[in-house]
Amino acid sequence: MTAVVGPTRRPPGTDPALVDVPAVLRRCRALVDPALRAAVARLDPTTGAQAGYHLGWTGRDGAPAPGGGAGGKALRPALALLTARACGADERVAVPGGVAVELVHNFSLLHDDLIDGDTERRHRATVWALWGAPSAILTGDALLALAQEVLLDGAGDAAGDGTASSSTRRGSPEAALLLSRTVRELVGGQVADVAFADRDDVGVDECLAMAHGKTGTLLGTSTEIGAVLAAAPAPARAALRTFGAELGLAFQLIDDLLGIWGDPAVTGKPVLADLRERKKSLPVTWAVVHGGDAGHELAAWLARPDDPDTGPDDELVLRRGAALVEAGGGRAWAGAEARRRLAAAEAALATLDEHLPATDAPTHRARAELVALGRHLADREA
Amino acid sequence: MTAVVGPTRRPPGTDPALVDVPAVLRRCRALVDPALRAAVARLDPTTGAQAGYHLGWTGRDGAPAPGGGAGGKALRPALALLTARACGADERVAVPGGVAVELVHNFSLLHDDLIDGDTERRHRATVWALWGAPSAILTGDALLALAQEVLLDGAGDAAGDGTASSSTRRGSPEAALLLSRTVRELVGGQVADVAFADRDDVGVDECLAMAHGKTGTLLGTSTEIGAVLAAAPAPARAALRTFGAELGLAFQLIDDLLGIWGDPAVTGKPVLADLRERKKSLPVTWAVVHGGDAGHELAAWLARPDDPDTGPDDELVLRRGAALVEAGGGRAWAGAEARRRLAAAEAALATLDEHLPATDAPTHRARAELVALGRHLADREA
């Protein structure tokens, strides 16, 4: 007897719950990595070496990192590749887009680490801490310029076997324009973040706008750029941008929770790191504004500078701050808001079926992988 | 009786000696300025205000600068416009190119002022000195992204009256690719400049390569981008790139001479500024390498740090350094090399007649204006 495949039965391999997310990330990474390395190899040797260190490929002495230098998880390239496939294209058309968003992400990390005075990232010394501020500034600048170059000359196409469309090989001005606007918004987000440090009246909406600028914009561009390079129609492009941007906010909300309650061994940041810096993150801002008495107390706690005699806050003081964020409802709200944003992302992705019905198994699978990847990111609090 | 116009007689208005260079710069500036301001207006308010201050449009309080805020002389935009016209096009097609090279120039000034620790530029406090390092980093980043955006969406076309070609209005990926490669070279030049500070074995050739990266590349791109936007054939484009790049080296050589012997009232830098910083500029490097005994003494002088008890070098010590550069032949060589570079620039420009014969008076005039502008820049030592 043959099983009857009903209309509610998913095609094989398209249940998000069954997707092996780390394997998906590894597969995308393997596609993008050669093109990313080829791009970085165009830089002058000094800048290239510092970029390679920052990307986790080498140690500070330039020797290859143990384990081949896996570096970060390359989430943004994966989004670019999966969205291209979700639009029915070969995911290799999105390789230049994946390279470009990864370069822009790392440009912003290099500059932000310097701006924030962070001496460590992912348990490693930051570029400015090792080689000085000029190195971090110039290496960041070079990665930003390189991102545009890769999109415009199409050389980020790693396959090199003629499978990518010829239009991609000639570069994509549309993708490059999208990226340049994204950087402008990214800067706006970082400017707001810097300005918040000196303010005690930050609202939840402007804090969300800042988080959108700092994180949502580039994730939205990572998904949109895949659609652009797949030559998807405008409504599909818009739906995928929404997917990425909402996912970006969910991601940032979880990141903010981890910045307070995360395990230092996992986050790579000191315990209670964001409170140590009195960062006006989303849960903190929500608690200050909507937290009643606990919120008022939190505001006073934030305004209190370190005691110069006893040095940086000890853990007890920081734990008090965390308790106030929780008592003010900031922790619960941020978790709920992250779930709402994830639901909005998935709803946008589901509209793809109206604009661009999936016609084959790989396209179905890519959509399931996007859902799974989103849930994986929004599940980091567990 | 009518005068006979012989073959050696120049068409009217095409004698470089008769060109009113300041008037040419003002005319080009007037064409580019509205588009430049429209581009900067796209930035978030904080970044836009700091960019406007840096560009000389406003004071540090945001009020319009006296005299309408003329800012710098906008040499690079003028080169872009004049080369477009030298290729027979309406110079307005090059407005997005002019805006983009001016934005990239100012991106690099913002970052370099911070890297070099310069607190003043053109007799005004620098952005990092006023608002801190994060502002200079982020405002620079924003201007770099904006430069690409202007080239890719073609919105830098200020005329807005339909005179620019429709291809320019849609943006020029070719110009954007040229610009992104230029930024990579610019960073390489700045990296070399930073590295030279810690070295005592800098050669003349690598110093010229550094100067090419820091100055020649962007001037070469300023002239080439005009040719690109005018859709000039490849040999004309190459000739104009050479014109700009050689002019850039002449410009840098003169700049280095002014950094030692220039009048502070004119240069806007302290007297003997470059020697105060022990900068390995071109005349200094030449004197160290080729200056015999004076060169050896100069090398020892450069290696001697400030006496911590007496503070920064007094003028007498600096004058001794300047005398050693002169005795080692660095001053004479730099002047002669600047003249050679200018001659090479003019020779490249003259080849335009083979590749792209001028057919009308405006094209003739633009070529004469380019020659006059080059001589004006290389004549600043007088």
XYZ file of C-alpha atoms in Angstrom, chain B:
382
model
C 42.367 93.329 -43.277
C 41.554 90.078 -41.545
C 44.194 88.348 -39.427
C 45.272 84.985 -40.783
C 44.816 82.239 -38.167
C 47.870 80.010 -38.516
C 48.063 76.402 -37.281
C 50.116 77.388 -34.203
C 47.627 79.980 -33.046
C 45.583 78.710 -30.079
C 41.799 78.924 -30.233
C 40.541 81.797 -28.059
C 40.528 81.136 -24.331
C 42.840 78.140 -24.539
C 46.124 79.628 -23.362
C 46.716 78.129 -19.908
C 48.601 81.243 -18.870
C 45.438 83.307 -19.308
C 43.120 81.025 -17.299
C 41.726 82.528 -14.097
C 42.180 79.434 -11.905
C 40.318 80.706 -8.816
C 37.366 81.532 -11.068
C 37.449 78.023 -12.566
C 37.488 76.490 -9.083
C 34.567 78.692 -8.027
C 32.561 77.751 -11.112
C 33.087 74.014 -10.555
C 32.365 74.388 -6.871
C 29.073 76.114 -7.619
C 28.039 73.184 -9.810
C 28.959 70.505 -7.255
C 27.994 72.244 -4.028
C 24.189 71.772 -4.181
C 24.571 68.045 -4.890
C 27.147 67.692 -2.127
C 24.832 69.392 0.353
C 21.875 67.277 -0.786
C 23.957 64.129 -0.237
C 25.085 65.161 3.261
C 21.457 65.996 4.120
C 20.672 62.273 3.852
C 22.777 61.513 6.921
C 21.331 61.228 10.413
C 21.245 64.708 12.052
C 24.273 64.205 14.331
C 26.501 62.835 11.590
C 25.227 65.428 9.118
C 26.028 68.264 11.534
C 29.560 67.022 12.116
C 30.099 66.523 8.390
C 28.815 70.058 7.749
C 31.215 71.440 10.327
C 34.111 69.463 8.890
C 33.272 70.705 5.384
C 33.371 74.285 6.637
C 29.674 74.970 6.100
C 28.858 75.594 9.759
C 30.569 76.533 13.007
C 30.833 74.089 15.881
C 27.449 75.341 17.149
C 25.796 74.441 13.837
C 25.301 78.080 12.764
C 26.189 78.806 9.130
C 29.842 79.807 8.768
C 30.555 83.449 7.860
C 30.694 84.016 4.111
C 28.356 81.109 3.364
C 30.827 78.463 4.450
C 33.035 78.191 1.396
C 35.055 75.348 2.934
C 38.020 73.942 0.998
C 38.803 74.715 -2.602
C 37.155 71.512 -3.868
C 40.058 70.728 -6.151
C 39.021 67.108 -6.740
C 35.493 67.908 -7.932
C 36.956 70.528 -10.274
C 39.248 67.883 -11.786
C 36.279 65.545 -12.311
C 34.186 68.214 -14.017
C 36.984 69.577 -16.188
C 38.053 66.118 -17.399
C 34.481 65.290 -18.383
C 34.419 68.464 -20.449
C 37.916 67.771 -21.795
C 36.350 64.546 -23.164
C 33.693 66.560 -24.967
C 30.830 65.991 -22.495
C 28.710 68.443 -20.550
C 30.537 68.838 -17.266
C 27.317 68.269 -15.356
C 27.509 64.537 -16.151
C 30.484 64.454 -13.774
C 28.705 66.067 -10.813
C 28.067 62.719 -9.030
C 31.741 61.888 -9.575
C 32.785 65.259 -8.171
C 30.575 64.771 -5.128
C 31.902 61.238 -4.584
C 35.613 62.119 -4.751
C 35.057 65.078 -2.426
C 33.247 62.799 0.039
C 36.039 60.215 -0.107
C 38.655 62.936 0.351
C 36.859 64.150 3.456
C 36.309 60.612 4.770
C 40.080 60.164 4.654
C 40.761 63.552 6.285
C 38.407 62.739 9.172
C 40.122 59.425 9.833
C 43.665 60.683 9.187
C 43.293 63.644 11.526
C 42.370 61.201 14.285
C 45.128 58.744 13.375
C 47.742 61.506 13.232
C 46.410 63.187 16.381
C 46.013 66.501 14.528
C 43.837 68.869 16.541
C 43.603 71.551 13.836
C 42.935 71.670 10.111
C 42.592 74.873 8.090
C 42.826 76.860 11.352
C 39.815 75.040 12.822
C 39.527 72.344 15.475
C 39.205 68.865 13.950
C 36.071 66.770 14.476
C 37.710 64.281 16.864
C 39.212 67.151 18.872
C 35.744 68.700 19.266
C 33.462 65.686 19.581
C 35.766 62.760 20.295
C 37.211 59.843 18.348
C 33.889 57.981 17.836
C 32.462 60.979 15.973
C 35.397 61.198 13.601
C 35.292 57.452 12.935
C 31.541 57.296 12.332
C 31.259 60.503 10.324
C 34.105 59.325 8.114
C 32.433 55.936 7.644
C 29.178 57.643 6.692
C 30.867 59.864 4.078
C 32.529 56.837 2.491
C 29.223 54.980 2.222
C 27.534 58.126 0.923
C 30.101 58.498 -1.859
C 29.131 55.078 -3.211
C 25.459 55.802 -2.820
C 25.729 59.018 -4.862
C 27.522 57.231 -7.685
C 25.115 54.311 -7.693
C 21.806 56.134 -7.570
C 22.995 59.031 -9.707
C 21.315 61.485 -7.349
C 24.448 63.600 -7.262
C 23.248 65.124 -10.515
C 22.527 68.610 -9.278
C 21.261 70.101 -12.471
C 18.039 68.133 -12.298
C 16.932 69.673 -15.565
C 17.297 66.698 -17.825
C 20.627 67.773 -19.243
C 22.568 64.926 -17.648
C 22.459 61.727 -19.633
C 19.979 59.160 -18.458
C 22.756 56.628 -17.859
C 24.313 59.000 -15.338
C 20.967 59.444 -13.653
C 20.743 55.707 -13.162
C 24.136 55.704 -11.541
C 27.502 54.516 -12.748
C 28.652 51.104 -11.444
C 31.903 51.588 -13.335
C 32.629 54.793 -11.419
C 31.623 53.129 -8.143
C 33.972 50.207 -8.779
C 36.779 52.636 -9.578
C 36.101 54.446 -6.303
C 36.043 51.314 -4.160
C 39.431 50.227 -5.537
C 40.737 53.724 -4.901
C 39.759 53.550 -1.234
C 41.652 50.282 -0.900
C 44.782 51.959 -2.300
C 44.198 55.013 -0.128
C 44.144 52.787 2.954
C 47.338 51.078 1.785
C 49.036 54.471 1.492
C 47.916 55.512 4.948
C 49.015 52.166 6.431
C 52.474 52.705 4.906
C 52.570 56.254 6.268
C 51.755 55.017 9.783
C 54.370 52.243 9.484
C 57.077 54.689 8.341
C 56.908 56.433 11.713
C 58.532 53.412 13.384
C 61.129 52.755 10.685
C 64.514 54.328 9.995
C 65.172 52.637 6.647
C 62.484 54.105 4.405
C 63.569 54.241 0.752
C 62.700 56.947 -1.775
C 60.778 54.540 -4.016
C 58.539 53.225 -1.246
C 58.040 56.779 -0.042
C 56.895 57.727 -3.557
C 54.610 54.663 -3.572
C 53.155 55.769 -0.241
C 52.604 59.305 -1.580
C 50.964 57.833 -4.648
C 48.615 55.810 -2.439
C 47.785 58.720 -0.168
C 47.447 61.465 -2.795
C 48.106 60.326 -6.349
C 45.458 57.615 -6.345
C 42.544 59.859 -5.436
C 43.670 62.624 -7.796
C 44.041 60.046 -10.565
C 40.550 58.803 -9.765
C 39.197 62.360 -9.759
C 40.355 62.825 -13.341
C 39.517 59.285 -14.460
C 36.012 59.444 -13.018
C 35.253 62.471 -15.187
C 36.301 60.438 -18.222
C 34.229 57.446 -17.078
C 31.107 59.556 -16.612
C 31.732 61.185 -19.993
C 31.881 57.669 -21.494
C 35.311 58.419 -22.952
C 37.228 55.631 -24.743
C 39.773 53.619 -22.718
C 42.965 55.355 -23.979
C 41.549 58.786 -23.101
C 40.542 57.449 -19.716
C 44.062 56.101 -19.120
C 45.673 59.365 -20.235
C 43.516 61.361 -17.843
C 44.251 58.958 -14.985
C 47.978 59.487 -15.590
C 47.428 63.242 -15.678
C 45.724 63.158 -12.268
C 48.100 60.675 -10.652
C 51.236 62.555 -11.730
C 49.670 65.828 -10.702
C 48.935 64.195 -7.345
C 52.594 63.377 -6.807
C 53.614 66.909 -7.776
C 50.990 68.185 -5.340
C 52.301 65.948 -2.538
C 55.916 66.972 -3.155
C 54.952 70.633 -2.889
C 52.850 69.847 0.178
C 55.861 68.211 1.792
C 57.993 71.294 1.044
C 55.293 73.514 2.542
C 55.154 71.218 5.587
C 58.725 72.293 6.318
C 59.182 75.723 4.782
C 55.585 76.893 4.323
C 54.171 80.004 5.939
C 51.872 78.901 8.814
C 49.461 81.712 7.912
C 49.005 80.107 4.480
C 49.305 76.385 5.286
C 47.224 76.479 8.429
C 49.805 74.261 10.133
C 52.327 75.253 12.804
C 55.737 76.380 11.543
C 57.998 73.437 10.607
C 55.048 71.156 11.390
C 56.266 68.043 9.598
C 59.692 68.164 11.269
C 58.082 68.575 14.666
C 56.403 65.222 14.006
C 59.617 63.756 12.553
C 57.584 62.931 9.469
C 59.406 60.870 6.831
C 58.165 63.037 3.995
C 59.606 62.916 0.485
C 62.284 65.643 0.842
C 63.337 64.238 4.219
C 63.578 60.687 2.875
C 65.579 61.810 -0.158
C 68.040 63.741 2.025
C 68.491 60.788 4.403
C 69.162 58.350 1.549
C 71.136 60.554 -0.853
C 72.349 63.402 1.349
C 75.795 62.097 2.320
C 77.045 63.465 5.657
C 74.099 65.810 6.018
C 71.832 62.806 5.407
C 73.503 60.783 8.133
C 73.224 63.680 10.510
C 69.576 64.109 9.543
C 68.927 60.405 10.256
C 70.414 60.839 13.730
C 68.368 64.033 14.221
C 65.167 62.181 13.278
C 65.918 59.343 15.702
C 66.373 61.737 18.626
C 63.164 61.972 20.631
C 61.860 65.134 22.244
C 63.654 65.980 25.449
C 60.987 65.228 28.070
C 62.371 67.967 30.348
C 62.141 70.790 27.841
C 58.916 69.681 26.160
C 58.371 69.686 22.392
C 61.260 70.776 20.245
C 61.859 74.489 20.198
C 62.114 76.237 16.863
C 65.912 76.284 16.897
C 66.101 72.492 16.966
C 63.547 72.256 14.171
C 65.410 74.815 12.058
C 68.507 72.635 12.391
C 66.501 69.708 10.985
C 65.278 71.849 8.078
C 68.844 72.973 7.354
C 69.932 69.322 7.209
C 67.154 68.439 4.738
C 68.308 71.354 2.576
C 72.025 70.541 2.891
C 71.229 66.921 2.002
C 69.610 68.099 -1.236
C 66.065 67.121 -0.231
C 64.587 70.549 -0.874
C 66.095 70.945 -4.342
C 65.230 67.369 -5.345
C 61.600 67.661 -4.228
C 61.157 70.891 -6.190
C 62.733 69.385 -9.323
C 60.757 66.134 -8.934
C 57.529 68.120 -8.619
C 58.342 69.894 -11.898
C 59.118 66.557 -13.576
C 55.806 65.098 -12.357
C 53.928 68.132 -13.600
C 55.594 67.802 -17.002
C 54.626 64.114 -17.119
C 51.051 65.076 -16.252
C 50.929 67.648 -19.050
C 52.451 65.195 -21.519
C 49.737 62.646 -20.715
C 47.050 65.275 -21.147
C 48.507 66.280 -24.521
C 48.004 62.710 -25.812
C 44.253 63.314 -25.613
C 44.552 64.944 -29.021
C 45.498 61.558 -30.490
C 42.812 59.553 -28.700
C 40.025 62.082 -28.601
C 40.598 65.182 -30.745
C 38.862 68.252 -29.381
C 36.138 69.366 -31.733
C 34.746 72.430 -30.014
C 35.819 75.444 -28.021
C 34.567 74.242 -24.575
C 36.626 71.049 -24.897
C 39.727 73.046 -25.856
C 39.098 75.397 -22.970
C 38.677 72.570 -20.462
C 42.045 71.107 -21.446
C 43.695 74.498 -21.010
C 41.988 74.858 -17.634
C 43.331 71.470 -16.532
C 46.861 72.546 -17.462
C 46.427 75.860 -15.674
C 44.985 74.164 -12.580
C 47.937 71.756 -12.477
C 50.469 74.579 -12.750
C 48.617 76.537 -10.083
C 48.863 73.582 -7.676
C 52.521 72.943 -8.432
C 53.328 76.624 -8.040
C 52.313 76.930 -4.411
C 55.898 77.024 -3.217
C 56.379 80.528 -4.640
